[in-house]
XYZ file of C-alpha atoms in Angstrom:
170
model
C -35.105 11.459 -18.141
C -32.535 11.825 -20.939
C -32.289 15.546 -20.206
C -31.665 14.891 -16.492
C -28.937 12.351 -17.280
C -27.256 14.736 -19.732
C -27.468 17.624 -17.261
C -26.029 15.484 -14.470
C -23.156 14.328 -16.705
C -22.408 17.940 -17.634
C -22.426 19.018 -13.985
C -20.080 16.203 -13.003
C -17.685 16.986 -15.844
C -17.618 20.715 -15.163
C -17.246 20.251 -11.452
C -14.250 17.912 -11.470
C -11.899 20.223 -13.349
C -11.833 23.400 -11.205
C -9.012 21.923 -9.102
C -5.939 21.401 -11.256
C -2.798 19.311 -11.216
C -0.061 21.255 -9.439
C -2.468 23.084 -7.115
C -1.972 22.783 -3.382
C -4.494 20.170 -2.233
C -7.232 21.522 0.010
C -6.617 20.684 3.653
C -8.875 18.150 5.291
C -9.575 16.707 8.701
C -12.236 14.025 8.459
C -13.538 11.188 10.615
C -13.285 7.705 9.178
C -14.957 4.335 9.356
C -12.054 2.918 11.391
C -12.731 5.305 14.308
C -9.797 7.602 13.518
C -9.740 11.161 12.227
C -7.381 11.850 9.338
C -5.680 15.207 8.822
C -4.008 16.022 5.521
C -1.198 17.832 7.340
C -0.085 14.517 8.860
C 0.887 13.215 5.402
C 2.811 16.190 3.983
C 6.483 15.332 3.651
C 5.783 11.709 4.597
C 3.425 9.970 2.207
C 1.300 10.431 -0.918
C -2.484 10.321 -0.467
C -5.215 8.929 -2.708
C -8.857 9.829 -2.089
C -11.441 7.926 -4.106
C -14.597 10.053 -3.804
C -17.891 8.278 -4.427
C -21.524 9.406 -4.527
C -23.443 7.237 -2.050
C -22.792 4.254 0.199
C -24.723 1.066 -0.564
C -25.420 1.984 -4.194
C -24.348 -0.481 -6.860
C -21.341 1.289 -8.416
C -20.033 2.446 -5.054
C -20.333 -1.063 -3.633
C -18.437 -2.493 -6.617
C -15.678 0.112 -6.146
C -15.433 -0.556 -2.406
C -15.169 -4.301 -3.034
C -12.424 -3.692 -5.602
C -10.409 -1.751 -3.047
C -11.164 -4.299 -0.312
C -10.097 -7.292 -2.432
C -7.168 -5.706 -4.254
C -5.953 -3.028 -1.870
C -2.716 -4.983 -1.514
C -1.766 -3.644 -4.962
C -2.064 -0.058 -3.684
C -0.211 -0.960 -0.498
C 2.874 -1.746 -2.586
C 3.299 2.047 -2.794
C 4.099 4.518 -0.055
C 0.644 6.069 -0.181
C -2.304 6.314 2.170
C -5.585 5.564 0.421
C -9.162 6.290 1.325
C -12.619 6.237 -0.098
C -14.661 9.324 0.809
C -18.228 10.551 0.560
C -20.571 13.072 2.122
C -22.530 10.250 3.762
C -22.895 10.226 7.559
C -20.073 8.476 9.408
C -22.464 5.781 10.642
C -23.424 4.908 7.058
C -19.796 4.762 5.926
C -18.865 2.626 8.922
C -21.602 0.096 8.083
C -20.621 0.293 4.396
C -16.989 -0.505 5.289
C -18.034 -3.400 7.535
C -20.416 -4.913 4.970
C -17.770 -4.762 2.237
C -14.864 -5.938 4.391
C -12.974 -2.693 3.751
C -9.678 -2.756 5.624
C -8.966 0.833 4.546
C -10.612 3.949 6.037
C -13.684 5.511 4.467
C -13.816 9.237 5.168
C -17.065 11.075 5.938
C -17.448 14.703 4.907
C -20.928 15.251 6.295
C -20.828 19.051 6.054
C -19.529 18.764 2.465
C -16.819 21.400 2.931
C -13.927 19.202 1.804
C -15.859 17.807 -1.163
C -16.644 21.372 -2.172
C -13.021 22.497 -1.700
C -11.822 19.555 -3.812
C -14.415 20.414 -6.474
C -16.084 17.023 -6.359
C -19.422 18.098 -4.852
C -22.424 18.047 -7.172
C -24.405 20.905 -5.596
C -27.723 20.144 -7.300
C -28.010 16.729 -5.666
C -25.578 17.163 -2.768
C -23.328 14.155 -3.363
C -19.728 13.752 -4.434
C -18.760 12.868 -7.989
C -16.906 9.619 -8.585
C -13.441 11.196 -8.781
C -10.111 9.924 -7.492
C -7.667 12.590 -6.372
C -3.947 11.860 -6.072
C -1.947 14.086 -3.733
C 1.834 13.945 -3.819
C 4.141 13.860 -0.802
C 4.423 17.675 -0.917
C 0.651 18.102 -0.626
C 0.071 19.061 -4.260
C -2.491 17.623 -6.649
C -0.621 15.056 -8.751
C -3.558 13.741 -10.788
C -7.355 13.952 -10.945
C -9.123 10.935 -12.398
C -12.786 11.296 -13.300
C -12.866 8.270 -15.616
C -13.352 5.589 -12.985
C -14.170 1.950 -13.609
C -15.483 0.846 -10.197
C -14.701 -2.829 -10.877
C -10.986 -2.165 -11.433
C -10.526 0.798 -9.112
C -7.757 -0.775 -7.008
C -5.784 -1.942 -10.024
C -6.200 1.454 -11.694
C -5.081 3.342 -8.580
C -1.996 1.129 -8.236
C -1.138 1.622 -11.912
C -1.546 5.394 -11.601
C 0.674 5.497 -8.508
C 3.332 3.732 -10.565
C 2.914 6.208 -13.420
C 3.275 9.070 -10.928
C 6.564 7.536 -9.697
C 5.240 7.105 -6.189
C 7.939 5.373 -4.139
C 7.392 1.741 -3.256
C 6.533 0.954 0.349
């Protein structure tokens, strides 16, 4: 068991760093828990984007992170940034997950895993996304990649990072 945990940690760490700050963010068009489809091109030149990738809906850490964003999303909304959680779970699962956690923000579903792979957050061995938050600036470039996530303070941490990145206030 210790070997599996160490191997998984190594895979997550290696995987999250292939995409680098300054790179053009991979394009995405993904369905969301709110019934809309979000396209990255719609934000370029208009608004920063934050995508909080998570491994699996209804698991303990992911539920804690979703609740943090649901309860403290107002802190993120002080900035001119769209924010999402995202996973490779089916849309139906993410929709139920959003409803059960009172998420007022969209949860994106990347069922075919192409966006997670392009953003270097997919853990191929187990087929889920790493817990990584990706910050995309108004020009569509990677502004920051955070792989040191505390699910309980995710909203506060995202808001603080947006401030550090000089994201304009809403």
